[in-house]
Amino acid sequence: MRNLILLAAPAAGKGTLSENLREKYGYVSISTGDLLRNAVANGHELGPKIHEMQMSGALVTNEIVYQLLEDRINESDCKNGYILDGFPRNIEQAEEYDKLIKEMNKDLGIAILLDIEKEELKVRTVGRRTCKDCGSIHNIYKEALLPKKEGICNKCGGELIQRSDDTEEMLEIRYQTYLDKTKPLIDYYNEKGILYTVDSGKTPAYTLEQVEAILNGLGDSVDNN
Ligand code: AMP
């Protein structure tokens, strides 16, 4: 399977798309946000520092992210391709990742930009509820992602929580970080000829459909029925 890099503003739907690709095609999804949150939860020596940086809406120091990412990519389930959800977040990370991929003899794959209006991001951020156990994403304002039982995960029955950075104030800060640091990656991957854009402002199913069409167009036979 082709490696995918997802580029998107906060709450644009990276997590939901990754989850859908994982469920339907067995894609391995690597969320650096989750790797960092897990590192904090599991008592990583830099846990307090990571948590503080995440809670400030800024990006976590590159070196910390590289180490966690490299360890994860080296796990055996990533052998046949994976989705990067939330990495790279700036040009420096993209350049470092190019080097890493070369060293590991892997293919860069393609970058997919999830295009969305800022207003829609607000609804998604404030309404998002994440399963504490399986990470599955729900939204109390979205029909397609509504928890069937309040506070309970539709997939595994785990407890749904609101991430502490999923507030309107935090969205403003994280969105600005996206504009300053991550948006330049659109040109970076466009110049490499591997950038594809999908409309991520409608339903999760429509986002998935567009990605399937891209993969099919590239000769990866994914079934989009
Ligand atoms: P996410 O779950 O992708 O929305 O990320 C949540 C937070 O984790 C971000 O606001 C950053 O503080 C941090 N983070 C996630 N991915 C990265 C990355 N590639 N580089 C630096 N910080 C990151």
PDB file of C-alpha atoms and ligand atoms in Angstrom:
ATOM      1  CA  MET A   1       0.000   0.000   0.000  1.00  0.00           C
ATOM      2  CA  ARG A   2       1.110   3.525  -0.741  1.00  0.00           C
ATOM      3  CA  ASN A   3       2.246   5.738   2.139  1.00  0.00           C
ATOM      4  CA  LEU A   4      -0.089   8.669   2.684  1.00  0.00           C
ATOM      5  CA  ILE A   5       0.732  12.005   4.310  1.00  0.00           C
ATOM      6  CA  LEU A   6      -2.356  13.873   5.473  1.00  0.00           C
ATOM      7  CA  LEU A   7      -2.095  17.670   5.498  1.00  0.00           C
ATOM      8  CA  ALA A   8      -4.856  19.486   7.283  1.00  0.00           C
ATOM      9  CA  ALA A   9      -5.877  22.203   9.693  1.00  0.00           C
ATOM     10  CA  PRO A  10      -6.812  21.029  13.208  1.00  0.00           C
ATOM     11  CA  ALA A  11     -10.088  19.066  13.216  1.00  0.00           C
ATOM     12  CA  ALA A  12     -10.266  18.946   9.411  1.00  0.00           C
ATOM     13  CA  GLY A  13     -10.877  15.196   9.554  1.00  0.00           C
ATOM     14  CA  LYS A  14      -7.451  13.547   9.502  1.00  0.00           C
ATOM     15  CA  GLY A  15      -8.346  11.195  12.331  1.00  0.00           C
ATOM     16  CA  THR A  16     -11.695  10.168  10.873  1.00  0.00           C
ATOM     17  CA  LEU A  17     -10.264   9.575   7.401  1.00  0.00           C
ATOM     18  CA  SER A  18      -7.384   7.530   8.830  1.00  0.00           C
ATOM     19  CA  GLU A  19      -9.795   5.464  10.850  1.00  0.00           C
ATOM     20  CA  ASN A  20     -11.994   4.826   7.804  1.00  0.00           C
ATOM     21  CA  LEU A  21      -9.006   3.799   5.680  1.00  0.00           C
ATOM     22  CA  ARG A  22      -7.824   1.542   8.474  1.00  0.00           C
ATOM     23  CA  GLU A  23     -11.211  -0.094   8.851  1.00  0.00           C
ATOM     24  CA  LYS A  24     -11.910  -0.560   5.162  1.00  0.00           C
ATOM     25  CA  TYR A  25      -8.464  -1.406   3.806  1.00  0.00           C
ATOM     26  CA  GLY A  26      -6.323  -2.241   6.825  1.00  0.00           C
ATOM     27  CA  TYR A  27      -4.146   0.844   6.483  1.00  0.00           C
ATOM     28  CA  VAL A  28      -1.913   1.478   9.496  1.00  0.00           C
ATOM     29  CA  SER A  29      -2.444   4.976  10.785  1.00  0.00           C
ATOM     30  CA  ILE A  30       0.193   6.909  12.726  1.00  0.00           C
ATOM     31  CA  SER A  31      -1.012   9.997  14.551  1.00  0.00           C
ATOM     32  CA  THR A  32       1.863  11.962  16.038  1.00  0.00           C
ATOM     33  CA  GLY A  33      -0.676  13.756  18.259  1.00  0.00           C
ATOM     34  CA  ASP A  34      -1.674  10.346  19.687  1.00  0.00           C
ATOM     35  CA  LEU A  35       1.958   9.188  19.972  1.00  0.00           C
ATOM     36  CA  LEU A  36       2.674  12.318  22.007  1.00  0.00           C
ATOM     37  CA  ARG A  37      -0.455  11.987  24.164  1.00  0.00           C
ATOM     38  CA  ASN A  38       0.387   8.302  24.787  1.00  0.00           C
ATOM     39  CA  ALA A  39       3.954   9.222  25.711  1.00  0.00           C
ATOM     40  CA  VAL A  40       2.552  11.605  28.333  1.00  0.00           C
ATOM     41  CA  ALA A  41       0.066   9.006  29.621  1.00  0.00           C
ATOM     42  CA  ASN A  42       2.750   6.302  29.797  1.00  0.00           C
ATOM     43  CA  GLY A  43       5.091   8.389  31.911  1.00  0.00           C
ATOM     44  CA  HIS A  44       7.669   9.343  29.244  1.00  0.00           C
ATOM     45  CA  GLU A  45      10.572  11.204  30.886  1.00  0.00           C
ATOM     46  CA  LEU A  46       9.666  14.303  28.843  1.00  0.00           C
ATOM     47  CA  GLY A  47       5.937  13.832  29.535  1.00  0.00           C
ATOM     48  CA  PRO A  48       5.364  17.060  31.486  1.00  0.00           C
ATOM     49  CA  LYS A  49       7.203  19.095  28.829  1.00  0.00           C
ATOM     50  CA  ILE A  50       5.264  17.441  25.988  1.00  0.00           C
ATOM     51  CA  HIS A  51       1.970  18.034  27.758  1.00  0.00           C
ATOM     52  CA  GLU A  52       2.791  21.664  28.382  1.00  0.00           C
ATOM     53  CA  MET A  53       3.659  22.211  24.699  1.00  0.00           C
ATOM     54  CA  GLN A  54       0.509  20.429  23.512  1.00  0.00           C
ATOM     55  CA  MET A  55      -1.621  22.497  25.842  1.00  0.00           C
ATOM     56  CA  SER A  56      -0.105  25.730  24.584  1.00  0.00           C
ATOM     57  CA  GLY A  57      -1.310  25.026  21.025  1.00  0.00           C
ATOM     58  CA  ALA A  58       2.271  25.197  19.760  1.00  0.00           C
ATOM     59  CA  LEU A  59       4.165  22.376  18.124  1.00  0.00           C
ATOM     60  CA  VAL A  60       6.160  19.949  20.219  1.00  0.00           C
ATOM     61  CA  THR A  61       9.949  20.059  19.709  1.00  0.00           C
ATOM     62  CA  ASN A  62      10.973  18.288  16.497  1.00  0.00           C
ATOM     63  CA  GLU A  63      13.491  15.922  18.134  1.00  0.00           C
ATOM     64  CA  ILE A  64      10.873  14.457  20.472  1.00  0.00           C
ATOM     65  CA  VAL A  65       8.491  13.869  17.576  1.00  0.00           C
ATOM     66  CA  TYR A  66      11.199  12.321  15.341  1.00  0.00           C
ATOM     67  CA  GLN A  67      12.135   9.758  17.962  1.00  0.00           C
ATOM     68  CA  LEU A  68       8.554   8.667  18.612  1.00  0.00           C
ATOM     69  CA  LEU A  69       7.800   8.558  14.878  1.00  0.00           C
ATOM     70  CA  GLU A  70      10.913   6.628  13.903  1.00  0.00           C
ATOM     71  CA  ASP A  71      10.245   4.020  16.598  1.00  0.00           C
ATOM     72  CA  ARG A  72       6.671   3.651  15.366  1.00  0.00           C
ATOM     73  CA  ILE A  73       7.590   3.364  11.656  1.00  0.00           C
ATOM     74  CA  ASN A  74      10.076   0.633  12.540  1.00  0.00           C
ATOM     75  CA  GLU A  75       7.315  -1.541  13.975  1.00  0.00           C
ATOM     76  CA  SER A  76       6.479  -4.498  11.751  1.00  0.00           C
ATOM     77  CA  ASP A  77       2.899  -3.472  10.945  1.00  0.00           C
ATOM     78  CA  CYS A  78       4.210  -0.425   9.031  1.00  0.00           C
ATOM     79  CA  LYS A  79       6.146  -2.566   6.552  1.00  0.00           C
ATOM     80  CA  ASN A  80       3.473  -2.403   3.885  1.00  0.00           C
ATOM     81  CA  GLY A  81       2.603   1.266   4.070  1.00  0.00           C
ATOM     82  CA  TYR A  82       1.034   3.662   6.518  1.00  0.00           C
ATOM     83  CA  ILE A  83      -0.819   6.933   6.877  1.00  0.00           C
ATOM     84  CA  LEU A  84       0.863   9.867   8.573  1.00  0.00           C
ATOM     85  CA  ASP A  85      -1.780  11.802  10.448  1.00  0.00           C
ATOM     86  CA  GLY A  86      -0.348  15.042  11.804  1.00  0.00           C
ATOM     87  CA  PHE A  87       3.223  14.719  10.551  1.00  0.00           C
ATOM     88  CA  PRO A  88       5.047  16.595   9.073  1.00  0.00           C
ATOM     89  CA  ARG A  89       3.785  19.820  10.650  1.00  0.00           C
ATOM     90  CA  ASN A  90       6.500  22.143   9.323  1.00  0.00           C
ATOM     91  CA  ILE A  91       9.098  22.304   6.541  1.00  0.00           C
ATOM     92  CA  GLU A  92      11.911  21.179   8.812  1.00  0.00           C
ATOM     93  CA  GLN A  93      10.010  18.007   9.716  1.00  0.00           C
ATOM     94  CA  ALA A  94       9.247  17.373   6.025  1.00  0.00           C
ATOM     95  CA  GLU A  95      12.942  17.619   5.132  1.00  0.00           C
ATOM     96  CA  GLU A  96      13.903  15.358   8.035  1.00  0.00           C
ATOM     97  CA  TYR A  97      11.237  12.872   6.963  1.00  0.00           C
ATOM     98  CA  ASP A  98      12.603  12.861   3.381  1.00  0.00           C
ATOM     99  CA  LYS A  99      15.982  11.843   4.811  1.00  0.00           C
ATOM    100  CA  LEU A 100      14.499   9.180   7.072  1.00  0.00           C
ATOM    101  CA  ILE A 101      12.501   7.660   4.231  1.00  0.00           C
ATOM    102  CA  LYS A 102      15.608   7.507   2.036  1.00  0.00           C
ATOM    103  CA  GLU A 103      17.637   5.865   4.799  1.00  0.00           C
ATOM    104  CA  MET A 104      14.888   3.315   5.360  1.00  0.00           C
ATOM    105  CA  ASN A 105      14.550   2.672   1.637  1.00  0.00           C
ATOM    106  CA  LYS A 106      10.867   3.489   1.739  1.00  0.00           C
ATOM    107  CA  ASP A 107       8.673   5.424  -0.658  1.00  0.00           C
ATOM    108  CA  LEU A 108       7.460   8.924   0.214  1.00  0.00           C
ATOM    109  CA  GLY A 109       4.045   8.111  -1.254  1.00  0.00           C
ATOM    110  CA  ILE A 110       1.563  10.948  -1.737  1.00  0.00           C
ATOM    111  CA  ALA A 111       0.336  13.922   0.285  1.00  0.00           C
ATOM    112  CA  ILE A 112      -3.381  14.565   0.615  1.00  0.00           C
ATOM    113  CA  LEU A 113      -4.633  18.007   1.570  1.00  0.00           C
ATOM    114  CA  LEU A 114      -7.958  18.014   3.411  1.00  0.00           C
ATOM    115  CA  ASP A 115      -9.492  21.292   2.290  1.00  0.00           C
ATOM    116  CA  ILE A 116     -12.080  22.880   4.596  1.00  0.00           C
ATOM    117  CA  GLU A 117     -13.569  26.242   5.669  1.00  0.00           C
ATOM    118  CA  LYS A 118     -12.568  27.623   9.058  1.00  0.00           C
ATOM    119  CA  GLU A 119     -16.211  27.945  10.248  1.00  0.00           C
ATOM    120  CA  GLU A 120     -16.701  24.203   9.841  1.00  0.00           C
ATOM    121  CA  LEU A 121     -13.576  23.596  11.906  1.00  0.00           C
ATOM    122  CA  LYS A 122     -15.198  25.363  14.840  1.00  0.00           C
ATOM    123  CA  VAL A 123     -18.229  23.053  14.822  1.00  0.00           C
ATOM    124  CA  ARG A 124     -15.970  20.043  14.614  1.00  0.00           C
ATOM    125  CA  THR A 125     -13.600  21.141  17.358  1.00  0.00           C
ATOM    126  CA  VAL A 126     -16.166  22.132  19.921  1.00  0.00           C
ATOM    127  CA  GLY A 127     -18.368  19.087  19.171  1.00  0.00           C
ATOM    128  CA  ARG A 128     -15.640  16.461  18.945  1.00  0.00           C
ATOM    129  CA  ARG A 129     -15.674  13.615  21.453  1.00  0.00           C
ATOM    130  CA  THR A 130     -12.876  11.037  21.366  1.00  0.00           C
ATOM    131  CA  CYS A 131     -12.990   7.505  22.741  1.00  0.00           C
ATOM    132  CA  LYS A 132     -10.594   7.096  25.640  1.00  0.00           C
ATOM    133  CA  ASP A 133     -10.012   3.452  24.754  1.00  0.00           C
ATOM    134  CA  CYS A 134      -9.925   3.092  20.943  1.00  0.00           C
ATOM    135  CA  GLY A 135      -9.479   6.733  19.835  1.00  0.00           C
ATOM    136  CA  SER A 136     -12.592   6.604  17.664  1.00  0.00           C
ATOM    137  CA  ILE A 137     -13.934  10.066  16.827  1.00  0.00           C
ATOM    138  CA  HIS A 138     -17.529  11.186  17.373  1.00  0.00           C
ATOM    139  CA  ASN A 139     -19.215  14.579  17.167  1.00  0.00           C
ATOM    140  CA  ILE A 140     -22.249  15.710  19.101  1.00  0.00           C
ATOM    141  CA  TYR A 141     -23.221  18.173  16.327  1.00  0.00           C
ATOM    142  CA  LYS A 142     -22.764  15.801  13.388  1.00  0.00           C
ATOM    143  CA  GLU A 143     -25.423  13.302  12.375  1.00  0.00           C
ATOM    144  CA  ALA A 144     -22.910  10.858  10.880  1.00  0.00           C
ATOM    145  CA  LEU A 145     -20.669  10.892  13.956  1.00  0.00           C
ATOM    146  CA  LEU A 146     -23.241  11.194  16.707  1.00  0.00           C
ATOM    147  CA  PRO A 147     -22.710   8.837  19.665  1.00  0.00           C
ATOM    148  CA  LYS A 148     -25.733   6.504  19.839  1.00  0.00           C
ATOM    149  CA  LYS A 149     -25.533   6.657  23.637  1.00  0.00           C
ATOM    150  CA  GLU A 150     -24.382   9.859  25.250  1.00  0.00           C
ATOM    151  CA  GLY A 151     -20.762   9.694  26.370  1.00  0.00           C
ATOM    152  CA  ILE A 152     -20.271   6.144  25.037  1.00  0.00           C
ATOM    153  CA  CYS A 153     -18.160   5.055  22.045  1.00  0.00           C
ATOM    154  CA  ASN A 154     -20.183   3.551  19.168  1.00  0.00           C
ATOM    155  CA  LYS A 155     -17.314   1.202  18.288  1.00  0.00           C
ATOM    156  CA  CYS A 156     -16.061  -0.258  21.556  1.00  0.00           C
ATOM    157  CA  GLY A 157     -18.354   1.048  24.294  1.00  0.00           C
ATOM    158  CA  GLY A 158     -15.495   3.024  25.891  1.00  0.00           C
ATOM    159  CA  GLU A 159     -15.896   6.403  27.537  1.00  0.00           C
ATOM    160  CA  LEU A 160     -15.993   9.469  25.256  1.00  0.00           C
ATOM    161  CA  ILE A 161     -13.975  12.467  26.362  1.00  0.00           C
ATOM    162  CA  GLN A 162     -13.516  16.012  25.107  1.00  0.00           C
ATOM    163  CA  ARG A 163      -9.840  16.656  24.455  1.00  0.00           C
ATOM    164  CA  SER A 164      -8.637  19.602  26.515  1.00  0.00           C
ATOM    165  CA  ASP A 165      -7.325  21.331  23.358  1.00  0.00           C
ATOM    166  CA  ASP A 166     -10.715  21.006  21.614  1.00  0.00           C
ATOM    167  CA  THR A 167     -12.051  24.426  22.612  1.00  0.00           C
ATOM    168  CA  GLU A 168     -12.741  27.499  20.505  1.00  0.00           C
ATOM    169  CA  GLU A 169      -9.885  29.459  22.096  1.00  0.00           C
ATOM    170  CA  MET A 170      -7.432  26.634  21.471  1.00  0.00           C
ATOM    171  CA  LEU A 171      -8.662  26.258  17.899  1.00  0.00           C
ATOM    172  CA  GLU A 172      -7.708  29.890  17.197  1.00  0.00           C
ATOM    173  CA  ILE A 173      -4.174  29.287  18.433  1.00  0.00           C
ATOM    174  CA  ARG A 174      -3.793  25.921  16.706  1.00  0.00           C
ATOM    175  CA  TYR A 175      -5.213  27.316  13.466  1.00  0.00           C
ATOM    176  CA  GLN A 176      -2.661  30.119  13.521  1.00  0.00           C
ATOM    177  CA  THR A 177       0.088  27.530  14.082  1.00  0.00           C
ATOM    178  CA  TYR A 178      -1.288  25.667  11.056  1.00  0.00           C
ATOM    179  CA  LEU A 179      -1.189  28.809   8.871  1.00  0.00           C
ATOM    180  CA  ASP A 180       2.331  29.727   9.960  1.00  0.00           C
ATOM    181  CA  LYS A 181       3.987  26.315  10.012  1.00  0.00           C
ATOM    182  CA  THR A 182       1.995  23.633   8.229  1.00  0.00           C
ATOM    183  CA  LYS A 183       0.397  25.431   5.279  1.00  0.00           C
ATOM    184  CA  PRO A 184       3.785  25.966   3.563  1.00  0.00           C
ATOM    185  CA  LEU A 185       3.899  22.161   3.154  1.00  0.00           C
ATOM    186  CA  ILE A 186       1.225  22.465   0.468  1.00  0.00           C
ATOM    187  CA  ASP A 187       3.773  24.116  -1.839  1.00  0.00           C
ATOM    188  CA  TYR A 188       6.506  21.763  -0.644  1.00  0.00           C
ATOM    189  CA  TYR A 189       4.637  18.642  -1.769  1.00  0.00           C
ATOM    190  CA  ASN A 190       3.079  20.327  -4.794  1.00  0.00           C
ATOM    191  CA  GLU A 191       6.575  21.050  -6.094  1.00  0.00           C
ATOM    192  CA  LYS A 192       7.424  17.377  -5.678  1.00  0.00           C
ATOM    193  CA  GLY A 193       4.358  16.559  -7.783  1.00  0.00           C
ATOM    194  CA  ILE A 194       2.734  14.390  -5.120  1.00  0.00           C
ATOM    195  CA  LEU A 195       0.026  16.694  -3.737  1.00  0.00           C
ATOM    196  CA  TYR A 196      -3.677  15.809  -4.058  1.00  0.00           C
ATOM    197  CA  THR A 197      -6.540  17.867  -2.650  1.00  0.00           C
ATOM    198  CA  VAL A 198      -9.909  16.642  -1.400  1.00  0.00           C
ATOM    199  CA  ASP A 199     -12.926  18.579  -0.121  1.00  0.00           C
ATOM    200  CA  SER A 200     -13.113  17.653   3.560  1.00  0.00           C
ATOM    201  CA  GLY A 201     -15.963  19.990   4.488  1.00  0.00           C
ATOM    202  CA  LYS A 202     -18.832  17.566   3.818  1.00  0.00           C
ATOM    203  CA  THR A 203     -19.272  14.049   5.177  1.00  0.00           C
ATOM    204  CA  PRO A 204     -16.590  11.555   6.218  1.00  0.00           C
ATOM    205  CA  ALA A 205     -17.966   9.210   3.525  1.00  0.00           C
ATOM    206  CA  TYR A 206     -17.468  11.842   0.819  1.00  0.00           C
ATOM    207  CA  THR A 207     -13.898  12.517   1.966  1.00  0.00           C
ATOM    208  CA  LEU A 208     -13.163   8.790   1.848  1.00  0.00           C
ATOM    209  CA  GLU A 209     -14.738   8.476  -1.611  1.00  0.00           C
ATOM    210  CA  GLN A 210     -12.458  11.183  -3.017  1.00  0.00           C
ATOM    211  CA  VAL A 211      -9.362   9.547  -1.530  1.00  0.00           C
ATOM    212  CA  GLU A 212     -10.417   6.190  -2.986  1.00  0.00           C
ATOM    213  CA  ALA A 213     -10.787   7.846  -6.399  1.00  0.00           C
ATOM    214  CA  ILE A 214      -7.254   9.270  -6.114  1.00  0.00           C
ATOM    215  CA  LEU A 215      -5.788   5.904  -5.104  1.00  0.00           C
ATOM    216  CA  ASN A 216      -7.663   4.125  -7.874  1.00  0.00           C
ATOM    217  CA  GLY A 217      -6.454   6.754 -10.357  1.00  0.00           C
ATOM    218  CA  LEU A 218      -2.885   5.959  -9.275  1.00  0.00           C
ATOM    219  CA  GLY A 219      -3.415   2.271  -9.895  1.00  0.00           C
ATOM    220  CA  ASP A 220      -3.872   1.142  -6.274  1.00  0.00           C
ATOM    221  CA  SER A 221      -6.917  -0.995  -6.564  1.00  0.00           C
ATOM    222  CA  VAL A 222      -9.111   0.053  -3.686  1.00  0.00           C
ATOM    223  CA  ASP A 223     -12.708  -0.942  -3.860  1.00  0.00           C
ATOM    224  CA  ASN A 224     -14.895   2.155  -3.764  1.00  0.00           C
ATOM    225  CA  ASN A 225     -18.287   0.483  -3.861  1.00  0.00           C
TER     226      ASN A 225
HETATM  227  P1  AMP B   1      -3.251  16.517  16.779  1.00  0.00           P
HETATM  228  O1  AMP B   1      -3.762  15.370  17.592  1.00  0.00           O
HETATM  229  O2  AMP B   1      -2.639  16.090  15.474  1.00  0.00           O
HETATM  230  O3  AMP B   1      -4.289  17.604  16.607  1.00  0.00           O
HETATM  231  O4  AMP B   1      -2.042  17.190  17.632  1.00  0.00           O
HETATM  232  C1  AMP B   1      -2.259  17.726  18.910  1.00  0.00           C
HETATM  233  C2  AMP B   1      -1.025  18.497  19.362  1.00  0.00           C
HETATM  234  O5  AMP B   1       0.103  17.614  19.413  1.00  0.00           O
HETATM  235  C3  AMP B   1      -0.584  19.614  18.433  1.00  0.00           C
HETATM  236  O6  AMP B   1      -1.280  20.827  18.681  1.00  0.00           O
HETATM  237  C4  AMP B   1       0.892  19.715  18.758  1.00  0.00           C
HETATM  238  O7  AMP B   1       1.116  20.383  19.992  1.00  0.00           O
HETATM  239  C5  AMP B   1       1.288  18.265  18.969  1.00  0.00           C
HETATM  240  N1  AMP B   1       1.741  17.615  17.707  1.00  0.00           N
HETATM  241  C6  AMP B   1       1.112  16.657  16.975  1.00  0.00           C
HETATM  242  N2  AMP B   1       1.825  16.300  15.893  1.00  0.00           N
HETATM  243  C7  AMP B   1       2.955  17.064  15.942  1.00  0.00           C
HETATM  244  C8  AMP B   1       4.095  17.189  15.109  1.00  0.00           C
HETATM  245  N3  AMP B   1       4.249  16.470  13.973  1.00  0.00           N
HETATM  246  N4  AMP B   1       5.066  18.083  15.480  1.00  0.00           N
HETATM  247  C9  AMP B   1       4.957  18.818  16.593  1.00  0.00           C
HETATM  248  N5  AMP B   1       3.897  18.776  17.413  1.00  0.00           N
HETATM  249  C10 AMP B   1       2.900  17.901  17.108  1.00  0.00           C
END
